Coordinates of C-alpha atoms in Angstrom, one line a residue:
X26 CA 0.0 0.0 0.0
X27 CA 1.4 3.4 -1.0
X28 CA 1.5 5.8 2.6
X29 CA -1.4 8.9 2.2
X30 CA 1.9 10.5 2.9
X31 CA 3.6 9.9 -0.4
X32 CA 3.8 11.6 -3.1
X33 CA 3.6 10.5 -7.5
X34 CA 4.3 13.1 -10.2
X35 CA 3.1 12.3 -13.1
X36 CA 4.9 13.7 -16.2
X37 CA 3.3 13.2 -19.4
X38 CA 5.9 12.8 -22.2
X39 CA 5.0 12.7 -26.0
X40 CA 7.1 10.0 -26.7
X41 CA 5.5 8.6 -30.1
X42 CA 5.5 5.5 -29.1
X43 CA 2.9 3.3 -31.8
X44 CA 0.7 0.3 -29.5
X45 CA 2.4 -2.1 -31.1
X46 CA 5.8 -1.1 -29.7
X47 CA 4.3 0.1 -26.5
X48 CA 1.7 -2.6 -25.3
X49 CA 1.4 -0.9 -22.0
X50 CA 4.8 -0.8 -20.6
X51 CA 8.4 -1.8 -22.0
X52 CA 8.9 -1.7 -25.5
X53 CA 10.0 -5.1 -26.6
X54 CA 8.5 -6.8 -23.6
X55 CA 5.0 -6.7 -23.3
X56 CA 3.1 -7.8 -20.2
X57 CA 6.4 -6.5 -17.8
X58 CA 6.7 -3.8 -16.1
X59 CA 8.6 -0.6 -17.9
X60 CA 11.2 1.0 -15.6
X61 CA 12.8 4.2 -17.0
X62 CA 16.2 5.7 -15.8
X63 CA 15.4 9.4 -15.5
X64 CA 12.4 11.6 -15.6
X65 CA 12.6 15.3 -16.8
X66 CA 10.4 18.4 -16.7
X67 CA 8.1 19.9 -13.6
X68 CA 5.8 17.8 -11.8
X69 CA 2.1 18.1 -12.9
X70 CA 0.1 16.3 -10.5
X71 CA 1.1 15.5 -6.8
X72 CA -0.8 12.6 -4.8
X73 CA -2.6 15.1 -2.2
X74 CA -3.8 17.2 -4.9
X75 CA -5.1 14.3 -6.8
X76 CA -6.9 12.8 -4.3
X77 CA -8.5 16.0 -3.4
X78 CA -9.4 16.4 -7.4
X79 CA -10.8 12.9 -7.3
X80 CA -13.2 13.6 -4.2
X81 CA -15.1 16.0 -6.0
X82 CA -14.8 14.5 -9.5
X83 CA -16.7 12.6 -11.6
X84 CA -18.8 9.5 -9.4
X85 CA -16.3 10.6 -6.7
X86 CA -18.5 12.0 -4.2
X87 CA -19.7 8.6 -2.8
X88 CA -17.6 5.2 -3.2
X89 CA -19.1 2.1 -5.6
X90 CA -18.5 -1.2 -4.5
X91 CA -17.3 -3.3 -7.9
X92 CA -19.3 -6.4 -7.9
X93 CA -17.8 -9.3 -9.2
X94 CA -20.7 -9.7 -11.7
X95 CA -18.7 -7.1 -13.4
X96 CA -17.1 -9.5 -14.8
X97 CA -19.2 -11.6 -17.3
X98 CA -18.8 -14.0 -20.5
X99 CA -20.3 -15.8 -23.4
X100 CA -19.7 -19.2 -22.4
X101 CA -20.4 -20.4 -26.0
X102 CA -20.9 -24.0 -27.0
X103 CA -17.2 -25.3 -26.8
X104 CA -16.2 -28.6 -24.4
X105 CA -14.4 -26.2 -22.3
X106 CA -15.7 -24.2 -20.0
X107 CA -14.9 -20.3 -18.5
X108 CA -13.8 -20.8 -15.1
X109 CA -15.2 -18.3 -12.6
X110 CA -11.8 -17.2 -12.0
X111 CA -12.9 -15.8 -15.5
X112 CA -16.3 -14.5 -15.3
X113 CA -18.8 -14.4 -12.3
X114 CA -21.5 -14.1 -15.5
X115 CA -22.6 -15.9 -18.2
X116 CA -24.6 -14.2 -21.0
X117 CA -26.5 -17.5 -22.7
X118 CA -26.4 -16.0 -26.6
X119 CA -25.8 -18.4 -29.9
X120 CA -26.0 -21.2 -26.5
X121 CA -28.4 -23.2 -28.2
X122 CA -31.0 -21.0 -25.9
X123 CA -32.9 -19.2 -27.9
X124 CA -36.6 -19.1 -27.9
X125 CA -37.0 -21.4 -31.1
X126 CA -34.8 -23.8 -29.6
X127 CA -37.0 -24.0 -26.3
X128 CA -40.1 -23.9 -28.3
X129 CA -39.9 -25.4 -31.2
X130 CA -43.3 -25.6 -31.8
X131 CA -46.6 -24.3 -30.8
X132 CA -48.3 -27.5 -29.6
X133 CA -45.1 -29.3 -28.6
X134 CA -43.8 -29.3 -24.9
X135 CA -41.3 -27.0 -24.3
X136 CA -37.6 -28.2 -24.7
X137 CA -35.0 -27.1 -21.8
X138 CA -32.4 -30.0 -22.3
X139 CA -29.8 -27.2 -24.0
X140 CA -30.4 -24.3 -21.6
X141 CA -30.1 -27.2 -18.5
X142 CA -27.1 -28.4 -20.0
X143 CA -25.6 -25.1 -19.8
X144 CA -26.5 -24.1 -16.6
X145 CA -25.0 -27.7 -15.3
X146 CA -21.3 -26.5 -17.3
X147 CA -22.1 -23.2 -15.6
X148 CA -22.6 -24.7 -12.1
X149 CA -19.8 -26.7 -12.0
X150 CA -17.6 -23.8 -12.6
X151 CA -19.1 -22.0 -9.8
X152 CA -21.1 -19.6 -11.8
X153 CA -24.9 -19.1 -10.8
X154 CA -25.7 -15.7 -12.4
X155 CA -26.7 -15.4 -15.9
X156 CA -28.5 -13.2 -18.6
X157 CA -30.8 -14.6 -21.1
X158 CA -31.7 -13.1 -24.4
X159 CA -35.8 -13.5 -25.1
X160 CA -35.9 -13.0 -28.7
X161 CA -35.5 -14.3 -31.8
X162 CA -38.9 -15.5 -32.6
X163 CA -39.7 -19.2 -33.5
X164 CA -41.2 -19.5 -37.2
X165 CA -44.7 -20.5 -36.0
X166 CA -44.9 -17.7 -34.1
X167 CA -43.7 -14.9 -36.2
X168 CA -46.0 -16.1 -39.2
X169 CA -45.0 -18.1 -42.6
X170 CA -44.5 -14.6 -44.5
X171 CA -42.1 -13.2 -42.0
X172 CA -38.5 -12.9 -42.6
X173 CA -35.7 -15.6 -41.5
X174 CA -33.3 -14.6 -39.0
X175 CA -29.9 -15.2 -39.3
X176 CA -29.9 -18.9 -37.7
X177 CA -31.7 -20.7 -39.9
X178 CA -35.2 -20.5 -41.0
X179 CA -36.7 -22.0 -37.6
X180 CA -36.7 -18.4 -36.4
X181 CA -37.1 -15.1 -37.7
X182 CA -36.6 -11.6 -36.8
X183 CA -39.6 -10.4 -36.5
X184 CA -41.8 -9.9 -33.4
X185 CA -44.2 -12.5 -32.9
X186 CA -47.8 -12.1 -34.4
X187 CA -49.4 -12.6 -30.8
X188 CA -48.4 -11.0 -27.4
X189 CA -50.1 -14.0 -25.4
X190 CA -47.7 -16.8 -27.4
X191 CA -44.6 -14.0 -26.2
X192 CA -46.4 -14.0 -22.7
X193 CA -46.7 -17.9 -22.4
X194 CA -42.7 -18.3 -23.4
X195 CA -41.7 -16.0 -20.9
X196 CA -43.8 -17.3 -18.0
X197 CA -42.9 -20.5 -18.5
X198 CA -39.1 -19.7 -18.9
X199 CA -39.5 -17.5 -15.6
X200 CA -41.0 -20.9 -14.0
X201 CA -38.4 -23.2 -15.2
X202 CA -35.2 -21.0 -14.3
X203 CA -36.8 -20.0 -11.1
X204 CA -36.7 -24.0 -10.5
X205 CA -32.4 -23.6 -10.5
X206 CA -32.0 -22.8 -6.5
X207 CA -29.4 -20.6 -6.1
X208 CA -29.4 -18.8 -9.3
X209 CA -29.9 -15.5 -10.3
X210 CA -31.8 -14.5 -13.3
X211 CA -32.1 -11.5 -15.6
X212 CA -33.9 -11.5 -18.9
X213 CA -33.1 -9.5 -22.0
X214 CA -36.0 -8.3 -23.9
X215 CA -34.3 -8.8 -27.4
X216 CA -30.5 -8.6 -28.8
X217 CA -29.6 -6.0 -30.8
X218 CA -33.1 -4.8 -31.6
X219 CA -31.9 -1.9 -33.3
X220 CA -30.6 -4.1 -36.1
X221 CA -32.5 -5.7 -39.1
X222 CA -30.1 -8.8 -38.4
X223 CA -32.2 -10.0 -35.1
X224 CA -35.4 -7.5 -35.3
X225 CA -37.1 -6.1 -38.0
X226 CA -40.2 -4.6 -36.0
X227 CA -40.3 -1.3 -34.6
X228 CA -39.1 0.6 -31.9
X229 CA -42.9 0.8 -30.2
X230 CA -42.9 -3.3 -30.5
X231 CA -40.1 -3.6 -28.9
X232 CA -40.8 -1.7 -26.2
X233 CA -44.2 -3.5 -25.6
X234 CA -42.4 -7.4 -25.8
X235 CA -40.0 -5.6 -22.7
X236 CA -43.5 -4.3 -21.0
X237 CA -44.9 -7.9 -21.7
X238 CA -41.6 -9.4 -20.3
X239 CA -41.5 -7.4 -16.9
X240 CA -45.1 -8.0 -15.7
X241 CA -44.9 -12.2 -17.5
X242 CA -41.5 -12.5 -15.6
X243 CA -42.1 -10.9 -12.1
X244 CA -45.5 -12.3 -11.7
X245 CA -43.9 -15.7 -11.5
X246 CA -40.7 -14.4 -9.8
X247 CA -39.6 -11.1 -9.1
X248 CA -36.0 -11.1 -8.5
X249 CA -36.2 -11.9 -12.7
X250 CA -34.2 -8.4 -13.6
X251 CA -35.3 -7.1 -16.4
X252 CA -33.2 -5.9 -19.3
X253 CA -33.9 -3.4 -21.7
X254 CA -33.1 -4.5 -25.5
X255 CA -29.7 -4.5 -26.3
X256 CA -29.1 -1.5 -29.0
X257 CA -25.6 -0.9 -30.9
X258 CA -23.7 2.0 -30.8
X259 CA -20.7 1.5 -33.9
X260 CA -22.6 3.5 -36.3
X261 CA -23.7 6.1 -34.0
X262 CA -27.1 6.7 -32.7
X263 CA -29.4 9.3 -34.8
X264 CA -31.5 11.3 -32.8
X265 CA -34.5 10.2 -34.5
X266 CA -33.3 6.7 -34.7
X267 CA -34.2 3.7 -33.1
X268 CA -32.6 3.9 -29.7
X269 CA -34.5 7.0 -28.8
X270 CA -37.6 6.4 -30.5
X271 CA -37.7 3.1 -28.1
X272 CA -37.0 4.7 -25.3
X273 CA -39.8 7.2 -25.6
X274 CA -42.0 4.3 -26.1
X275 CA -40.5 2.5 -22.7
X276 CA -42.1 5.8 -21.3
X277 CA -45.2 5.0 -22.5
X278 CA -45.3 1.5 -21.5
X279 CA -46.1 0.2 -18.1
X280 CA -45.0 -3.4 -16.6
X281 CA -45.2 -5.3 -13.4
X282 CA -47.3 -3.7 -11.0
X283 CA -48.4 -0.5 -13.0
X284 CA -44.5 0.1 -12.6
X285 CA -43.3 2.8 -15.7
X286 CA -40.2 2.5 -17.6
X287 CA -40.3 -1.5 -17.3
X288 CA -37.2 -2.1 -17.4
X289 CA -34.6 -2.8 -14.6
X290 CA -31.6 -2.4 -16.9
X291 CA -30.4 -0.3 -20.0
X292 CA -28.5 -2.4 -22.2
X293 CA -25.5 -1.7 -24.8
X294 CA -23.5 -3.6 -27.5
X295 CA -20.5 -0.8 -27.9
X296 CA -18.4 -2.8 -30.1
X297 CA -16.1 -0.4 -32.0
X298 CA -15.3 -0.4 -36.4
X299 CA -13.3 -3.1 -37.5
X300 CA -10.4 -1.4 -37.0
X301 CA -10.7 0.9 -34.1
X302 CA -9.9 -0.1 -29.7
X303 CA -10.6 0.9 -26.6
X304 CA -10.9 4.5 -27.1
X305 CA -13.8 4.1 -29.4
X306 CA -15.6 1.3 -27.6
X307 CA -15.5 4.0 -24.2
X308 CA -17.1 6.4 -27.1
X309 CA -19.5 4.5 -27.9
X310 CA -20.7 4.2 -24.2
X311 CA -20.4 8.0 -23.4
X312 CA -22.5 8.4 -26.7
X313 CA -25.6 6.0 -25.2
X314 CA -25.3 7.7 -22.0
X315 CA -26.2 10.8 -24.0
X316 CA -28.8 9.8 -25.4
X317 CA -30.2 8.3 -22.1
X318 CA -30.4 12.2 -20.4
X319 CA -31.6 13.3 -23.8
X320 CA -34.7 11.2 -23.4
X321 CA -35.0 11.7 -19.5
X322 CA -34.5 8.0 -19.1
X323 CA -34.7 6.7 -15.4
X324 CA -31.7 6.3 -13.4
X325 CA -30.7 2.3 -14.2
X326 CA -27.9 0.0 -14.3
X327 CA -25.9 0.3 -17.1
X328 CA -25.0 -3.0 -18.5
X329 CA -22.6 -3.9 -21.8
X330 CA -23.8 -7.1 -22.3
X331 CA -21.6 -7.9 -25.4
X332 CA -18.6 -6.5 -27.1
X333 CA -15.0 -7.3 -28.5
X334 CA -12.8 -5.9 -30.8
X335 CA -12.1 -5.9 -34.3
X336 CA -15.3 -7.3 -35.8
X337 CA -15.6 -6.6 -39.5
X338 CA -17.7 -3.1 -40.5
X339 CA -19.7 -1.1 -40.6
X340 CA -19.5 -1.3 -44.3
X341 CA -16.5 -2.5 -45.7
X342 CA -14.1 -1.7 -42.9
X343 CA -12.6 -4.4 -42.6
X344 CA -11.6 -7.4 -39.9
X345 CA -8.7 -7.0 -37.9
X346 CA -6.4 -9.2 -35.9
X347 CA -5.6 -7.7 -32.4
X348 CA -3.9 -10.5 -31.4
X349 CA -0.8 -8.5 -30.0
X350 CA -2.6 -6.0 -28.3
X351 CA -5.4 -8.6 -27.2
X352 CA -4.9 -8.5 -23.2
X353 CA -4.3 -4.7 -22.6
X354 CA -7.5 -4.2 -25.0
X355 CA -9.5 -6.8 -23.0
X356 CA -8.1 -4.9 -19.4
X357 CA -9.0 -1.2 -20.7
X358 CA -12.6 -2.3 -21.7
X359 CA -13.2 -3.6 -18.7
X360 CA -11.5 -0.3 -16.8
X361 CA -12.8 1.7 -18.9
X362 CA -16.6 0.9 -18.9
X363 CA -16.2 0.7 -15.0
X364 CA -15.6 4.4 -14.5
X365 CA -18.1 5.0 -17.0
X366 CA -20.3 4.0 -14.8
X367 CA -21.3 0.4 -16.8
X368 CA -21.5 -2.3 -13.9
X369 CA -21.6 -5.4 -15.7
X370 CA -19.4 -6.2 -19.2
X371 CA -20.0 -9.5 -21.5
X372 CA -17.1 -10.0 -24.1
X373 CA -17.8 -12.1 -26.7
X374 CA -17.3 -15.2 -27.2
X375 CA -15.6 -18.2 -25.4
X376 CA -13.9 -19.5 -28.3
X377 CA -10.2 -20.3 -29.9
X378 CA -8.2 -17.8 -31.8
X379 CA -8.4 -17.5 -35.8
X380 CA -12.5 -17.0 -36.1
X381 CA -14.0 -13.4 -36.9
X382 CA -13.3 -11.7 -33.4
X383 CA -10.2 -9.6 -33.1
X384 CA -9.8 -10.6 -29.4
X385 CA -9.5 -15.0 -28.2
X386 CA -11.2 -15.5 -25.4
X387 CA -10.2 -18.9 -24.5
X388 CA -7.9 -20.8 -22.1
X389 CA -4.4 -19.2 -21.6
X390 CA -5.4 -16.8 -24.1
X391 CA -3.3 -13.6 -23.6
X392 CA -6.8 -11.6 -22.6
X393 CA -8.1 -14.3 -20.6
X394 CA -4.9 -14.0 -18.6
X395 CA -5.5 -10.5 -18.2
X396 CA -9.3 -10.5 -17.5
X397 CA -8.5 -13.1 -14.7
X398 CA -5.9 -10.6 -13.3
X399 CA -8.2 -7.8 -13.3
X400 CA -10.8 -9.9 -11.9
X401 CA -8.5 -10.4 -8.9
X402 CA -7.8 -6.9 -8.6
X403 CA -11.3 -5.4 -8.7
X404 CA -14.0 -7.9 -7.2
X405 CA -15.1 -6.5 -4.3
X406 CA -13.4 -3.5 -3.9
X407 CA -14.6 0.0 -3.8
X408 CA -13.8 2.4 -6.5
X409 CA -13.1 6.0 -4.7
X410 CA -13.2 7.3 -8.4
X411 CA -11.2 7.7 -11.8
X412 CA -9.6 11.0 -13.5
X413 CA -7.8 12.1 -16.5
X414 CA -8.2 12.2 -19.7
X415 CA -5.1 10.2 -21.7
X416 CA -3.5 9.4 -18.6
X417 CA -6.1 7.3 -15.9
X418 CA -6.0 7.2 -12.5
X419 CA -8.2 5.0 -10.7
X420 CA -8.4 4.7 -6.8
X421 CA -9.2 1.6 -5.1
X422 CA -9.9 0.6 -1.2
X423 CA -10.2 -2.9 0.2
X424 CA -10.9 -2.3 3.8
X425 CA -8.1 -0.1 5.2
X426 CA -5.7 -0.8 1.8
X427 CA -5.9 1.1 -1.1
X428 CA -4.2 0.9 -4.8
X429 CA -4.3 2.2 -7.9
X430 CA -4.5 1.5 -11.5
X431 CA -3.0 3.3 -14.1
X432 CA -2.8 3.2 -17.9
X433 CA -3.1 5.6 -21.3
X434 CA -5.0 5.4 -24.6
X435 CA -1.8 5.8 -26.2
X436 CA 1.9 6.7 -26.2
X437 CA 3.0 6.7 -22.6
X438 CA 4.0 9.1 -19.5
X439 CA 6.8 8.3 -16.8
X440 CA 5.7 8.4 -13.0
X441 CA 8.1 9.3 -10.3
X442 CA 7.9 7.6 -7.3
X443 CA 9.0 8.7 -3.8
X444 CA 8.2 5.4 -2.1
X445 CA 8.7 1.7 -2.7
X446 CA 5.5 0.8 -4.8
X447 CA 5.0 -3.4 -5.9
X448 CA 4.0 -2.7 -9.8
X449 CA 2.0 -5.0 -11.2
X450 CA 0.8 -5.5 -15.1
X451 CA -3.3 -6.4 -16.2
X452 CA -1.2 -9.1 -18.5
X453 CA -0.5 -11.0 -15.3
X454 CA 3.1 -10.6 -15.9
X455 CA 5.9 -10.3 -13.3
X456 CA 5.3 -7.8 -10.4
X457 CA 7.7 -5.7 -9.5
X458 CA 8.7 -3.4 -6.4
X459 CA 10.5 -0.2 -7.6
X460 CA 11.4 3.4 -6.5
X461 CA 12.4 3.9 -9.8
X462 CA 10.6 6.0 -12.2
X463 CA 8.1 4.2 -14.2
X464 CA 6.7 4.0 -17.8
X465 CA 2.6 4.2 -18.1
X466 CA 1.6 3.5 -21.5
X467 CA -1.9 1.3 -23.1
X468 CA -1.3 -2.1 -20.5
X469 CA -3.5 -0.9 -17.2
X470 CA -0.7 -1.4 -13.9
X471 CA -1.7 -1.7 -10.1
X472 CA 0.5 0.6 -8.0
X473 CA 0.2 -0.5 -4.4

């Protein structure tokens, strides 16, 4: 723990150095600590003057306790399973879970043996807290005209021709997970919705399938949490466009109770262009949050319940590998939704390298490593609060120890430090106890 009596200067230095030479901290040797031999020029920021910056900054004035459902996952459908050392969270999307999968047909019973099987893998790893999309819509329901969604033609992306058949599904998934002692439940009211990909009716449907969800899911149980439709946010949000038209028909809508705004949760998917990182991803979240005071939305939870990096589009921007970057990426979107006030984040997908994602999630993966680290770090702590602008600062307290965590969106700064600090990297590479000025670049380090 660093004495309240020390003090850090912070000295930020245009250096030039390109992320792929500066990873976060030593060019040359990513994932280790970067010590430099000298630092130049005046001192910028001392401790005691950040501190008392940080107490009436930004989500400073009270301290947030960091759940460790901040830390969720797609589990996806491969033999291995995330660990909870991983993810505290699973998200059940392309699981085999959808509704045409549990309801194949109108008349037939319904069929859990996927979504049980999932919650067994998810058991034995410890996890008991999950997030399940409602939509697409199975065939039969949606109507023979109505368009195929993108899994096959069982489904399609339309809503479903009757509210009672999306009533029945809910209330009898509400009853079936509520059967899974010791689990906790929250229930998406579509994925993606603002896309023709997974919904092609309109803003005012979707809002009444999430009214229809609230009051269908509480009735039977009402510690079901309730999550608005996921909307994306990589090709902006219009202010006439879906988002905001949905949300002013949220207002409209009533759920469980005579409750307004039915919805427990506002939900984004702030995955970046194809080619973009971090800093665009954190854009796209500041942009939704916009648009949320725009349309005098309700205080909620902000959840990102999927992302990664480097997913082809929009348009023809193209896929990109972030392989060498991968576990600093995976730390900062993590960091960086945190103190933007997001309280839960799903990457996506549990899966090897070498498919469409720009970031592996999978065991030993470089980003695994690092969300495991971070994991560590952060569950259960309290975050005092978070400034700067290129260089961040966030301040930490278990009990009577704090920490902090450091890291830039690019190029890097040196820190001077006055007192032994132990240094350690988000890559879960070698700690280090120095007095010796240190180099702060794109790979998030604990000083403690």
């Amino acid at each position: 723990m660093v004495s309240r009596g020390s003090r850090t200067f912070v000295v930020g230095l245009a250096l030039g150095l390109a992320l792929g030479l500066a990873p976060g901290l030593n060019p040359g040797s990513p994932g280790n600590v970067g010590i430099a031999s000298a630092v130049a020029g005046p001192a910028l920021i001392e401790e005691p003057e950040l501190r008392a910056t940080v107490a009436v900054g930004l989500a400073a004035t009270t301290t947030r306790l960091i759940a460790p459902t901040l830390f969720g996952i797609h589990p996806g459908l491969n033999p291995t399973s995330p660990t909870r050392a991983v993810a505290t969270s699973w998200r059940l999307w392309d699981s085999n879970t959808m509704w045409p999968t549990l309801q194949p047909t109108r008349s037939g019973a319904f069929d859990w043996s996927s979504l049980d099987a999932l919650v067994a893998r998810a058991r034995a790893q410890g996890v008991t807290d999950f997030v399940i999309p409602l939509g697409l819509t199975p065939r039969w329901a949606a109507g023979d005209s109505a368009p195929a969604g993108p899994y096959g033609p069982s489904s399609s992306t339309a809503p479903p021709l009757s509210d009672d058949d999306f009533r029945a599904y809910v209330t009898a998934l509400a009853h079936h997970v509520t059967e899974f002692t010791g689990t906790t439940w929250a229930f998406e009211a579509w994925n993606e919705a603002d896309l023709t990909t997974f919904f092609t009716g309109t803003p005012a449907q979707a809002a009444r399938l999430t009214a229809i969800a609230d009051e269908a899911a509480k009735t039977v149980n009402p510690g079901i949490t309730i999550v608005s439709a996921s909307v994306t946010t990589r090709r902006g949000i219009k202010p006439d466009g879906f988002f905001p038209l949905y949300l002013r028909a949220l207002a409209a809508e009533h759920g469980f109770g005579g409750r307004p705004w039915p919805t427990d949760v506002f939900a984004l998917h702030p995955y970046p262009s194809g080619t973009a990182g971090p800093t665009a991803a954190s854009a796209g979240v500041a942009l939704f949050k916009k648009v949320l005071a725009r349309e005098n939305a309700p205080a909620r939870p902000l959840w990102n319940t999927e992302f990664n990096f480097g997913v082809a589009g929009p348009g023809t921007i193209p896929h990109t590998s972030f392989a060498g970057v991968a576990a600093q990426y995976m730390a900062r979107a993590f960091l960086d939704s945190m103190r933007l006030g997001v309280s839960r984040v799903y990457p996506y997908n549990w899966a090897p390298a070498g498919n469409y994602l720009g970031v592996a999630l999978f065991t030993d993966t470089p980003a695994t490593k690092a969300l495991t680290t971070l994991k560590g770090w952060l569950s259960g702590v309290r975050l005092i609060g978070c400034t700067g602008t290129e260089l961040y600062t966030c301040h930490f307290s278990r009990g009577r120890t704090t920490f902090r965590v450091l890291w830039r969106d690019s190029s890097s700064s040196l820190v001077r430090l006055t007192r032994a600090t132990r240094v350690c990297p988000a890559s879960g590479g070698t700690c280090i106890v120095t007095i010796r000025p240190l180099r702060v670049g794109a790979m998030p380090v604990r000083l403690s």
